[in-house]
């Protein structure tokens, strides 16, 4: 039995499996199995108030889970699926409340990874799949990260390194607007441009929302403190009351696509190498760029301290 066949058998039996995607590795369970869904929360130590994203293998399946699916949804699916975009829409009765934290909406995504798309298609059921890590900790972008997190408890499908590197952009789709609940590598500009090309003119705004995952103040955190340093040539760390004897340092000036791909791996490698803290140097000008929004969002939630010039 090969890896994909084994994963499908486990999912059909109501178990959970770690699956690769282009964003991060996900801890997946069939949406038809209450047992699997509850195991996701148990294995991750995740509270039930934090909703899960449902992963589908095609747009028609997504439509089958929604009360309504308008032209805006169609355009966004056509332009960005398979890919790192999650759409939050009104759910129908086929979506279990445990997935949505009792809310009347559900996040839907079609991941861009051939192995996972094949598994979902052959399983015959969408899967709910948050990131395959303990709650609030750093998301995994390699199989070895998941194994380090869960050991033999979870079967992991090998899918190489995640090429995007941070979680999907999450948007709420309404008749009169699109709201970005969690920024990612698909930006507000990308969404506006795609809609405009199809003759749709809607405001696209970034908002906080309880209907989307990743909304808690602290998230994505490694086990060592992260210090964000803004516009500082030589930041003073003495007053922070942390061990800075062996710092991991990253001057974040690279192109955002590359930075996103490296981000979580850098957190994990720094931890594994026994570094005492992580210092990340940033420029304030990044805050003006939609391309950096997803990365800055993750850093904001993962940080322990922040220093401004």
PDB file of C-alpha atoms in Angstrom:
ATOM      1  CA  UNK A   1       0.000   0.000   0.000  1.00  0.00           C
ATOM      2  CA  UNK A   2       1.498   3.353  -1.004  1.00  0.00           C
ATOM      3  CA  UNK A   3       1.305   6.548   1.055  1.00  0.00           C
ATOM      4  CA  UNK A   4      -1.770   7.953  -0.665  1.00  0.00           C
ATOM      5  CA  UNK A   5      -3.700   4.686  -0.365  1.00  0.00           C
ATOM      6  CA  UNK A   6      -2.807   4.472   3.325  1.00  0.00           C
ATOM      7  CA  UNK A   7      -3.906   8.076   3.907  1.00  0.00           C
ATOM      8  CA  UNK A   8      -7.254   7.429   2.210  1.00  0.00           C
ATOM      9  CA  UNK A   9      -7.835   4.267   4.270  1.00  0.00           C
ATOM     10  CA  UNK A  10      -7.093   6.106   7.518  1.00  0.00           C
ATOM     11  CA  UNK A  11      -9.418   8.970   6.570  1.00  0.00           C
ATOM     12  CA  UNK A  12     -12.196   6.537   5.624  1.00  0.00           C
ATOM     13  CA  UNK A  13     -11.743   4.855   9.011  1.00  0.00           C
ATOM     14  CA  UNK A  14     -12.348   8.163  10.808  1.00  0.00           C
ATOM     15  CA  UNK A  15      -8.715   8.881  11.610  1.00  0.00           C
ATOM     16  CA  UNK A  16      -6.647  12.020  10.972  1.00  0.00           C
ATOM     17  CA  UNK A  17      -3.750  12.385   8.532  1.00  0.00           C
ATOM     18  CA  UNK A  18      -1.248  15.196   7.927  1.00  0.00           C
ATOM     19  CA  UNK A  19      -1.456  16.329   4.304  1.00  0.00           C
ATOM     20  CA  UNK A  20       0.868  18.625   2.334  1.00  0.00           C
ATOM     21  CA  UNK A  21      -0.462  21.807   0.780  1.00  0.00           C
ATOM     22  CA  UNK A  22       1.182  24.767  -0.902  1.00  0.00           C
ATOM     23  CA  UNK A  23       0.640  26.894   2.237  1.00  0.00           C
ATOM     24  CA  UNK A  24       1.507  24.639   5.200  1.00  0.00           C
ATOM     25  CA  UNK A  25       0.904  20.993   6.126  1.00  0.00           C
ATOM     26  CA  UNK A  26      -2.635  20.403   7.390  1.00  0.00           C
ATOM     27  CA  UNK A  27      -4.069  17.972   9.947  1.00  0.00           C
ATOM     28  CA  UNK A  28      -6.956  16.509   7.967  1.00  0.00           C
ATOM     29  CA  UNK A  29     -10.098  14.597   8.842  1.00  0.00           C
ATOM     30  CA  UNK A  30     -13.124  13.776   6.710  1.00  0.00           C
ATOM     31  CA  UNK A  31     -15.983  16.243   7.211  1.00  0.00           C
ATOM     32  CA  UNK A  32     -18.324  13.234   7.274  1.00  0.00           C
ATOM     33  CA  UNK A  33     -16.671  11.803  10.403  1.00  0.00           C
ATOM     34  CA  UNK A  34     -17.517  13.374  13.763  1.00  0.00           C
ATOM     35  CA  UNK A  35     -14.819  11.148  15.293  1.00  0.00           C
ATOM     36  CA  UNK A  36     -12.121  12.504  12.961  1.00  0.00           C
ATOM     37  CA  UNK A  37     -13.210  16.106  13.450  1.00  0.00           C
ATOM     38  CA  UNK A  38     -13.054  15.788  17.229  1.00  0.00           C
ATOM     39  CA  UNK A  39      -9.667  14.086  16.977  1.00  0.00           C
ATOM     40  CA  UNK A  40      -8.300  17.111  15.072  1.00  0.00           C
ATOM     41  CA  UNK A  41      -9.127  19.313  18.063  1.00  0.00           C
ATOM     42  CA  UNK A  42      -7.770  16.750  20.548  1.00  0.00           C
ATOM     43  CA  UNK A  43      -4.455  16.149  18.747  1.00  0.00           C
ATOM     44  CA  UNK A  44      -3.850  19.868  18.213  1.00  0.00           C
ATOM     45  CA  UNK A  45      -5.110  20.758  21.719  1.00  0.00           C
ATOM     46  CA  UNK A  46      -7.234  23.316  19.901  1.00  0.00           C
ATOM     47  CA  UNK A  47     -10.325  24.896  21.507  1.00  0.00           C
ATOM     48  CA  UNK A  48     -13.665  24.204  19.837  1.00  0.00           C
ATOM     49  CA  UNK A  49     -14.367  27.939  19.441  1.00  0.00           C
ATOM     50  CA  UNK A  50     -11.728  28.172  16.682  1.00  0.00           C
ATOM     51  CA  UNK A  51     -13.356  27.156  13.348  1.00  0.00           C
ATOM     52  CA  UNK A  52     -11.736  24.816  10.816  1.00  0.00           C
ATOM     53  CA  UNK A  53     -11.239  25.359   7.076  1.00  0.00           C
ATOM     54  CA  UNK A  54     -12.782  22.766   4.760  1.00  0.00           C
ATOM     55  CA  UNK A  55     -10.613  21.671   1.822  1.00  0.00           C
ATOM     56  CA  UNK A  56     -12.284  20.583  -1.414  1.00  0.00           C
ATOM     57  CA  UNK A  57     -10.912  19.142  -4.644  1.00  0.00           C
ATOM     58  CA  UNK A  58     -13.115  21.221  -6.974  1.00  0.00           C
ATOM     59  CA  UNK A  59     -15.451  24.214  -7.069  1.00  0.00           C
ATOM     60  CA  UNK A  60     -18.629  22.167  -7.457  1.00  0.00           C
ATOM     61  CA  UNK A  61     -18.022  20.467  -4.112  1.00  0.00           C
ATOM     62  CA  UNK A  62     -17.622  23.882  -2.485  1.00  0.00           C
ATOM     63  CA  UNK A  63     -20.940  24.993  -3.984  1.00  0.00           C
ATOM     64  CA  UNK A  64     -22.578  21.881  -2.520  1.00  0.00           C
ATOM     65  CA  UNK A  65     -21.595  23.019   0.996  1.00  0.00           C
ATOM     66  CA  UNK A  66     -22.868  26.596   0.672  1.00  0.00           C
ATOM     67  CA  UNK A  67     -26.362  28.066   0.996  1.00  0.00           C
ATOM     68  CA  UNK A  68     -25.605  30.350  -1.922  1.00  0.00           C
ATOM     69  CA  UNK A  69     -22.689  30.840  -4.295  1.00  0.00           C
ATOM     70  CA  UNK A  70     -22.729  34.102  -6.207  1.00  0.00           C
ATOM     71  CA  UNK A  71     -20.737  35.500  -9.120  1.00  0.00           C
ATOM     72  CA  UNK A  72     -18.069  36.902  -6.785  1.00  0.00           C
ATOM     73  CA  UNK A  73     -17.417  33.415  -5.391  1.00  0.00           C
ATOM     74  CA  UNK A  74     -17.290  32.032  -8.926  1.00  0.00           C
ATOM     75  CA  UNK A  75     -14.743  34.621 -10.033  1.00  0.00           C
ATOM     76  CA  UNK A  76     -12.508  34.174  -6.977  1.00  0.00           C
ATOM     77  CA  UNK A  77     -12.591  30.380  -7.370  1.00  0.00           C
ATOM     78  CA  UNK A  78     -11.817  30.650 -11.076  1.00  0.00           C
ATOM     79  CA  UNK A  79      -8.912  33.057 -10.527  1.00  0.00           C
ATOM     80  CA  UNK A  80      -7.342  31.665  -7.352  1.00  0.00           C
ATOM     81  CA  UNK A  81      -8.266  27.969  -6.992  1.00  0.00           C
ATOM     82  CA  UNK A  82      -6.489  25.684  -6.570  1.00  0.00           C
ATOM     83  CA  UNK A  83      -4.518  28.112  -4.426  1.00  0.00           C
ATOM     84  CA  UNK A  84      -4.016  29.911  -1.109  1.00  0.00           C
ATOM     85  CA  UNK A  85      -7.440  31.580  -0.830  1.00  0.00           C
ATOM     86  CA  UNK A  86     -10.168  30.582   1.648  1.00  0.00           C
ATOM     87  CA  UNK A  87     -13.693  31.900   1.096  1.00  0.00           C
ATOM     88  CA  UNK A  88     -16.057  32.177   4.064  1.00  0.00           C
ATOM     89  CA  UNK A  89     -19.676  31.707   2.952  1.00  0.00           C
ATOM     90  CA  UNK A  90     -22.992  30.735   4.554  1.00  0.00           C
ATOM     91  CA  UNK A  91     -22.957  26.985   5.174  1.00  0.00           C
ATOM     92  CA  UNK A  92     -25.767  24.544   4.568  1.00  0.00           C
ATOM     93  CA  UNK A  93     -26.903  21.723   6.874  1.00  0.00           C
ATOM     94  CA  UNK A  94     -24.354  19.242   5.484  1.00  0.00           C
ATOM     95  CA  UNK A  95     -21.520  21.074   7.303  1.00  0.00           C
ATOM     96  CA  UNK A  96     -21.260  19.952  10.931  1.00  0.00           C
ATOM     97  CA  UNK A  97     -21.322  22.611  13.650  1.00  0.00           C
ATOM     98  CA  UNK A  98     -18.087  21.278  15.176  1.00  0.00           C
ATOM     99  CA  UNK A  99     -16.287  22.479  12.017  1.00  0.00           C
ATOM    100  CA  UNK A 100     -17.637  26.024  12.238  1.00  0.00           C
ATOM    101  CA  UNK A 101     -17.651  26.548  16.022  1.00  0.00           C
ATOM    102  CA  UNK A 102     -21.439  26.717  15.796  1.00  0.00           C
ATOM    103  CA  UNK A 103     -21.362  29.636  13.360  1.00  0.00           C
ATOM    104  CA  UNK A 104     -23.577  29.722  10.263  1.00  0.00           C
ATOM    105  CA  UNK A 105     -20.618  30.206   7.900  1.00  0.00           C
ATOM    106  CA  UNK A 106     -17.773  27.981   6.720  1.00  0.00           C
ATOM    107  CA  UNK A 107     -14.324  28.607   5.233  1.00  0.00           C
ATOM    108  CA  UNK A 108     -13.761  26.733   1.954  1.00  0.00           C
ATOM    109  CA  UNK A 109     -10.505  26.246   0.069  1.00  0.00           C
ATOM    110  CA  UNK A 110      -9.163  24.191  -2.826  1.00  0.00           C
ATOM    111  CA  UNK A 111      -5.479  23.504  -2.043  1.00  0.00           C
ATOM    112  CA  UNK A 112      -2.837  23.547  -4.760  1.00  0.00           C
ATOM    113  CA  UNK A 113      -1.036  20.271  -4.145  1.00  0.00           C
ATOM    114  CA  UNK A 114      -1.470  17.246  -6.432  1.00  0.00           C
ATOM    115  CA  UNK A 115      -1.179  14.590  -3.709  1.00  0.00           C
ATOM    116  CA  UNK A 116      -3.759  16.208  -1.469  1.00  0.00           C
ATOM    117  CA  UNK A 117      -6.171  16.943  -4.314  1.00  0.00           C
ATOM    118  CA  UNK A 118      -5.896  13.292  -5.355  1.00  0.00           C
ATOM    119  CA  UNK A 119      -6.571  12.101  -1.803  1.00  0.00           C
ATOM    120  CA  UNK A 120      -9.652  14.328  -1.382  1.00  0.00           C
ATOM    121  CA  UNK A 121     -10.994  13.306  -4.786  1.00  0.00           C
ATOM    122  CA  UNK A 122     -10.544   9.583  -4.133  1.00  0.00           C
ATOM    123  CA  UNK A 123     -11.829   9.855  -0.567  1.00  0.00           C
ATOM    124  CA  UNK A 124     -15.087  11.214  -1.957  1.00  0.00           C
ATOM    125  CA  UNK A 125     -15.369  13.720   0.878  1.00  0.00           C
ATOM    126  CA  UNK A 126     -13.888  17.129   1.636  1.00  0.00           C
ATOM    127  CA  UNK A 127     -11.541  17.311   4.617  1.00  0.00           C
ATOM    128  CA  UNK A 128     -11.316  19.806   7.453  1.00  0.00           C
ATOM    129  CA  UNK A 129      -7.654  20.672   7.894  1.00  0.00           C
ATOM    130  CA  UNK A 130      -6.092  23.272  10.181  1.00  0.00           C
ATOM    131  CA  UNK A 131      -2.297  23.446  10.296  1.00  0.00           C
ATOM    132  CA  UNK A 132      -0.619  20.263  11.580  1.00  0.00           C
ATOM    133  CA  UNK A 133       0.871  21.624  14.799  1.00  0.00           C
ATOM    134  CA  UNK A 134      -0.068  22.144  18.428  1.00  0.00           C
ATOM    135  CA  UNK A 135      -2.445  25.065  18.963  1.00  0.00           C
ATOM    136  CA  UNK A 136      -0.783  28.520  18.769  1.00  0.00           C
ATOM    137  CA  UNK A 137       2.554  27.022  17.717  1.00  0.00           C
ATOM    138  CA  UNK A 138       4.492  27.449  14.473  1.00  0.00           C
ATOM    139  CA  UNK A 139       2.891  25.897  11.394  1.00  0.00           C
ATOM    140  CA  UNK A 140       4.800  23.075   9.616  1.00  0.00           C
ATOM    141  CA  UNK A 141       6.102  23.474   6.072  1.00  0.00           C
ATOM    142  CA  UNK A 142       7.872  20.083   5.840  1.00  0.00           C
ATOM    143  CA  UNK A 143       7.015  16.493   6.752  1.00  0.00           C
ATOM    144  CA  UNK A 144       9.805  16.468   9.345  1.00  0.00           C
ATOM    145  CA  UNK A 145       8.173  19.417  11.146  1.00  0.00           C
ATOM    146  CA  UNK A 146       4.952  17.419  11.612  1.00  0.00           C
ATOM    147  CA  UNK A 147       6.853  14.341  12.794  1.00  0.00           C
ATOM    148  CA  UNK A 148       8.717  16.467  15.339  1.00  0.00           C
ATOM    149  CA  UNK A 149       5.388  17.889  16.530  1.00  0.00           C
ATOM    150  CA  UNK A 150       3.341  14.679  16.778  1.00  0.00           C
ATOM    151  CA  UNK A 151       5.765  11.753  16.427  1.00  0.00           C
ATOM    152  CA  UNK A 152       4.046   8.480  15.551  1.00  0.00           C
ATOM    153  CA  UNK A 153       0.623   9.797  16.605  1.00  0.00           C
ATOM    154  CA  UNK A 154      -0.147  11.135  13.110  1.00  0.00           C
ATOM    155  CA  UNK A 155       0.538   9.594   9.691  1.00  0.00           C
ATOM    156  CA  UNK A 156       2.154  12.178   7.389  1.00  0.00           C
ATOM    157  CA  UNK A 157       2.027  12.187   3.590  1.00  0.00           C
ATOM    158  CA  UNK A 158       5.327  13.383   2.082  1.00  0.00           C
ATOM    159  CA  UNK A 159       4.739  16.350  -0.187  1.00  0.00           C
ATOM    160  CA  UNK A 160       7.997  18.272  -0.143  1.00  0.00           C
ATOM    161  CA  UNK A 161       8.412  21.756   1.283  1.00  0.00           C
ATOM    162  CA  UNK A 162       5.359  24.034   1.141  1.00  0.00           C
ATOM    163  CA  UNK A 163       6.125  26.571  -1.589  1.00  0.00           C
ATOM    164  CA  UNK A 164       3.965  29.438  -0.235  1.00  0.00           C
ATOM    165  CA  UNK A 165       4.953  28.960   3.390  1.00  0.00           C
ATOM    166  CA  UNK A 166       2.202  30.805   5.292  1.00  0.00           C
ATOM    167  CA  UNK A 167      -1.491  30.085   5.641  1.00  0.00           C
ATOM    168  CA  UNK A 168      -4.095  31.104   3.067  1.00  0.00           C
ATOM    169  CA  UNK A 169      -5.713  34.497   2.732  1.00  0.00           C
ATOM    170  CA  UNK A 170      -9.186  34.226   4.309  1.00  0.00           C
ATOM    171  CA  UNK A 171     -11.991  36.367   2.878  1.00  0.00           C
ATOM    172  CA  UNK A 172     -15.669  36.824   3.653  1.00  0.00           C
ATOM    173  CA  UNK A 173     -17.735  37.131   0.481  1.00  0.00           C
ATOM    174  CA  UNK A 174     -20.871  39.305   0.576  1.00  0.00           C
ATOM    175  CA  UNK A 175     -23.175  40.728  -2.078  1.00  0.00           C
ATOM    176  CA  UNK A 176     -21.820  44.244  -1.513  1.00  0.00           C
ATOM    177  CA  UNK A 177     -18.219  43.715  -0.324  1.00  0.00           C
ATOM    178  CA  UNK A 178     -15.305  41.363   0.257  1.00  0.00           C
ATOM    179  CA  UNK A 179     -13.687  41.369   3.696  1.00  0.00           C
ATOM    180  CA  UNK A 180     -10.177  40.054   4.362  1.00  0.00           C
ATOM    181  CA  UNK A 181     -10.172  38.317   7.751  1.00  0.00           C
ATOM    182  CA  UNK A 182      -6.642  36.938   7.549  1.00  0.00           C
ATOM    183  CA  UNK A 183      -4.100  38.394   5.102  1.00  0.00           C
ATOM    184  CA  UNK A 184      -1.916  36.046   3.082  1.00  0.00           C
ATOM    185  CA  UNK A 185       0.049  35.994  -0.145  1.00  0.00           C
ATOM    186  CA  UNK A 186      -3.072  36.673  -2.225  1.00  0.00           C
ATOM    187  CA  UNK A 187      -3.466  40.380  -1.507  1.00  0.00           C
ATOM    188  CA  UNK A 188      -6.327  42.867  -1.475  1.00  0.00           C
ATOM    189  CA  UNK A 189      -4.888  44.240  -4.731  1.00  0.00           C
ATOM    190  CA  UNK A 190      -4.960  40.778  -6.334  1.00  0.00           C
ATOM    191  CA  UNK A 191      -8.600  40.290  -5.343  1.00  0.00           C
ATOM    192  CA  UNK A 192      -9.700  43.738  -6.519  1.00  0.00           C
ATOM    193  CA  UNK A 193      -7.923  43.273  -9.856  1.00  0.00           C
ATOM    194  CA  UNK A 194      -9.486  39.835 -10.425  1.00  0.00           C
ATOM    195  CA  UNK A 195     -12.988  41.117  -9.678  1.00  0.00           C
ATOM    196  CA  UNK A 196     -12.535  44.194 -11.873  1.00  0.00           C
ATOM    197  CA  UNK A 197     -11.437  42.021 -14.795  1.00  0.00           C
ATOM    198  CA  UNK A 198     -14.815  40.297 -14.566  1.00  0.00           C
ATOM    199  CA  UNK A 199     -16.781  43.538 -14.313  1.00  0.00           C
ATOM    200  CA  UNK A 200     -17.317  43.356 -10.535  1.00  0.00           C
ATOM    201  CA  UNK A 201     -16.603  46.476  -8.498  1.00  0.00           C
ATOM    202  CA  UNK A 202     -16.715  45.821  -4.750  1.00  0.00           C
ATOM    203  CA  UNK A 203     -14.806  47.278  -1.801  1.00  0.00           C
ATOM    204  CA  UNK A 204     -12.133  44.905  -0.421  1.00  0.00           C
ATOM    205  CA  UNK A 205     -11.271  45.736   3.192  1.00  0.00           C
ATOM    206  CA  UNK A 206      -9.145  44.116   5.913  1.00  0.00           C
ATOM    207  CA  UNK A 207     -11.170  43.459   9.094  1.00  0.00           C
ATOM    208  CA  UNK A 208     -11.010  41.344  12.256  1.00  0.00           C
ATOM    209  CA  UNK A 209     -13.626  38.606  12.441  1.00  0.00           C
ATOM    210  CA  UNK A 210     -14.514  35.738  14.798  1.00  0.00           C
ATOM    211  CA  UNK A 211     -15.703  33.615  11.845  1.00  0.00           C
ATOM    212  CA  UNK A 212     -12.154  32.957  10.602  1.00  0.00           C
ATOM    213  CA  UNK A 213      -9.228  30.979  12.053  1.00  0.00           C
ATOM    214  CA  UNK A 214      -5.987  32.668  13.103  1.00  0.00           C
ATOM    215  CA  UNK A 215      -7.726  35.576  14.843  1.00  0.00           C
ATOM    216  CA  UNK A 216      -6.263  35.145  18.319  1.00  0.00           C
ATOM    217  CA  UNK A 217      -3.723  37.675  19.561  1.00  0.00           C
ATOM    218  CA  UNK A 218      -0.963  35.069  19.946  1.00  0.00           C
ATOM    219  CA  UNK A 219      -0.439  32.465  17.258  1.00  0.00           C
ATOM    220  CA  UNK A 220       2.287  30.769  15.156  1.00  0.00           C
ATOM    221  CA  UNK A 221       4.739  31.052  18.071  1.00  0.00           C
ATOM    222  CA  UNK A 222       7.987  29.075  18.413  1.00  0.00           C
ATOM    223  CA  UNK A 223       9.162  28.039  21.881  1.00  0.00           C
ATOM    224  CA  UNK A 224      11.740  30.839  21.992  1.00  0.00           C
ATOM    225  CA  UNK A 225      10.896  34.569  22.072  1.00  0.00           C
ATOM    226  CA  UNK A 226      10.732  36.626  18.885  1.00  0.00           C
ATOM    227  CA  UNK A 227      11.784  40.277  18.951  1.00  0.00           C
ATOM    228  CA  UNK A 228      10.683  42.540  16.096  1.00  0.00           C
ATOM    229  CA  UNK A 229      12.996  45.484  15.500  1.00  0.00           C
ATOM    230  CA  UNK A 230      11.684  48.321  13.325  1.00  0.00           C
ATOM    231  CA  UNK A 231      14.145  50.588  11.488  1.00  0.00           C
ATOM    232  CA  UNK A 232      16.905  49.922  14.025  1.00  0.00           C
ATOM    233  CA  UNK A 233      20.515  49.578  12.973  1.00  0.00           C
ATOM    234  CA  UNK A 234      21.568  48.243  16.384  1.00  0.00           C
ATOM    235  CA  UNK A 235      18.553  47.593  18.644  1.00  0.00           C
ATOM    236  CA  UNK A 236      19.052  47.623  22.431  1.00  0.00           C
ATOM    237  CA  UNK A 237      17.855  44.315  23.871  1.00  0.00           C
ATOM    238  CA  UNK A 238      19.128  44.657  27.472  1.00  0.00           C
ATOM    239  CA  UNK A 239      15.803  45.840  28.898  1.00  0.00           C
ATOM    240  CA  UNK A 240      13.748  42.960  27.487  1.00  0.00           C
ATOM    241  CA  UNK A 241      14.550  40.464  30.246  1.00  0.00           C
ATOM    242  CA  UNK A 242      15.292  37.623  27.820  1.00  0.00           C
ATOM    243  CA  UNK A 243      18.404  35.543  27.165  1.00  0.00           C
ATOM    244  CA  UNK A 244      20.092  37.072  24.111  1.00  0.00           C
ATOM    245  CA  UNK A 245      23.372  35.152  24.438  1.00  0.00           C
ATOM    246  CA  UNK A 246      22.785  33.191  21.223  1.00  0.00           C
ATOM    247  CA  UNK A 247      20.507  35.159  18.905  1.00  0.00           C
ATOM    248  CA  UNK A 248      19.140  34.017  15.568  1.00  0.00           C
ATOM    249  CA  UNK A 249      18.984  37.139  13.381  1.00  0.00           C
ATOM    250  CA  UNK A 250      17.145  37.848  10.139  1.00  0.00           C
ATOM    251  CA  UNK A 251      17.167  41.173   8.321  1.00  0.00           C
ATOM    252  CA  UNK A 252      13.873  40.887   6.495  1.00  0.00           C
ATOM    253  CA  UNK A 253      14.611  42.789   3.309  1.00  0.00           C
ATOM    254  CA  UNK A 254      14.179  39.999   0.785  1.00  0.00           C
ATOM    255  CA  UNK A 255      11.330  39.730  -1.674  1.00  0.00           C
ATOM    256  CA  UNK A 256       8.092  38.860   0.221  1.00  0.00           C
ATOM    257  CA  UNK A 257       7.423  35.614  -1.649  1.00  0.00           C
ATOM    258  CA  UNK A 258      10.829  34.286  -0.573  1.00  0.00           C
ATOM    259  CA  UNK A 259      10.407  35.604   2.963  1.00  0.00           C
ATOM    260  CA  UNK A 260       7.037  33.852   3.383  1.00  0.00           C
ATOM    261  CA  UNK A 261       8.490  30.581   2.153  1.00  0.00           C
ATOM    262  CA  UNK A 262      11.327  30.734   4.700  1.00  0.00           C
ATOM    263  CA  UNK A 263       9.476  32.210   7.694  1.00  0.00           C
ATOM    264  CA  UNK A 264       8.232  29.206   9.681  1.00  0.00           C
ATOM    265  CA  UNK A 265      11.237  27.104   8.747  1.00  0.00           C
ATOM    266  CA  UNK A 266      13.463  29.851  10.179  1.00  0.00           C
ATOM    267  CA  UNK A 267      11.481  29.785  13.446  1.00  0.00           C
ATOM    268  CA  UNK A 268      11.819  26.013  13.710  1.00  0.00           C
ATOM    269  CA  UNK A 269      15.501  25.854  12.726  1.00  0.00           C
ATOM    270  CA  UNK A 270      16.385  28.563  15.247  1.00  0.00           C
ATOM    271  CA  UNK A 271      14.606  26.601  17.963  1.00  0.00           C
ATOM    272  CA  UNK A 272      16.251  23.331  16.924  1.00  0.00           C
ATOM    273  CA  UNK A 273      19.729  24.896  16.861  1.00  0.00           C
ATOM    274  CA  UNK A 274      19.319  25.916  20.494  1.00  0.00           C
ATOM    275  CA  UNK A 275      19.128  29.651  19.833  1.00  0.00           C
ATOM    276  CA  UNK A 276      17.932  31.636  22.847  1.00  0.00           C
ATOM    277  CA  UNK A 277      15.816  34.161  20.927  1.00  0.00           C
ATOM    278  CA  UNK A 278      15.015  35.381  17.416  1.00  0.00           C
ATOM    279  CA  UNK A 279      15.639  38.967  16.304  1.00  0.00           C
ATOM    280  CA  UNK A 280      13.903  40.024  13.094  1.00  0.00           C
ATOM    281  CA  UNK A 281      14.769  43.409  11.590  1.00  0.00           C
ATOM    282  CA  UNK A 282      12.043  45.144   9.583  1.00  0.00           C
ATOM    283  CA  UNK A 283      11.421  48.399   7.746  1.00  0.00           C
ATOM    284  CA  UNK A 284       8.323  50.515   8.482  1.00  0.00           C
ATOM    285  CA  UNK A 285       7.772  50.934   4.742  1.00  0.00           C
ATOM    286  CA  UNK A 286       6.707  47.267   4.618  1.00  0.00           C
ATOM    287  CA  UNK A 287       3.467  48.232   6.371  1.00  0.00           C
ATOM    288  CA  UNK A 288       2.417  50.177   3.282  1.00  0.00           C
ATOM    289  CA  UNK A 289       2.740  47.171   0.969  1.00  0.00           C
ATOM    290  CA  UNK A 290      -0.096  44.606   0.588  1.00  0.00           C
ATOM    291  CA  UNK A 291       2.560  42.058  -0.447  1.00  0.00           C
ATOM    292  CA  UNK A 292       3.971  42.110   3.103  1.00  0.00           C
ATOM    293  CA  UNK A 293       0.601  42.107   4.917  1.00  0.00           C
ATOM    294  CA  UNK A 294       0.400  38.334   5.423  1.00  0.00           C
ATOM    295  CA  UNK A 295       3.970  38.063   6.708  1.00  0.00           C
ATOM    296  CA  UNK A 296       3.614  41.036   9.071  1.00  0.00           C
ATOM    297  CA  UNK A 297       0.345  39.557  10.377  1.00  0.00           C
ATOM    298  CA  UNK A 298       2.132  36.300  11.292  1.00  0.00           C
ATOM    299  CA  UNK A 299       5.061  38.141  12.882  1.00  0.00           C
ATOM    300  CA  UNK A 300       2.720  40.367  14.891  1.00  0.00           C
ATOM    301  CA  UNK A 301       1.022  37.301  16.379  1.00  0.00           C
ATOM    302  CA  UNK A 302       4.244  35.316  16.899  1.00  0.00           C
ATOM    303  CA  UNK A 303       6.268  38.093  18.544  1.00  0.00           C
ATOM    304  CA  UNK A 304       7.125  38.392  22.221  1.00  0.00           C
ATOM    305  CA  UNK A 305       8.589  41.916  22.030  1.00  0.00           C
ATOM    306  CA  UNK A 306       8.759  44.846  19.639  1.00  0.00           C
ATOM    307  CA  UNK A 307      11.345  47.635  19.406  1.00  0.00           C
ATOM    308  CA  UNK A 308      10.891  50.859  17.460  1.00  0.00           C
ATOM    309  CA  UNK A 309      13.669  53.262  16.514  1.00  0.00           C
TER     310      UNK A 309
END
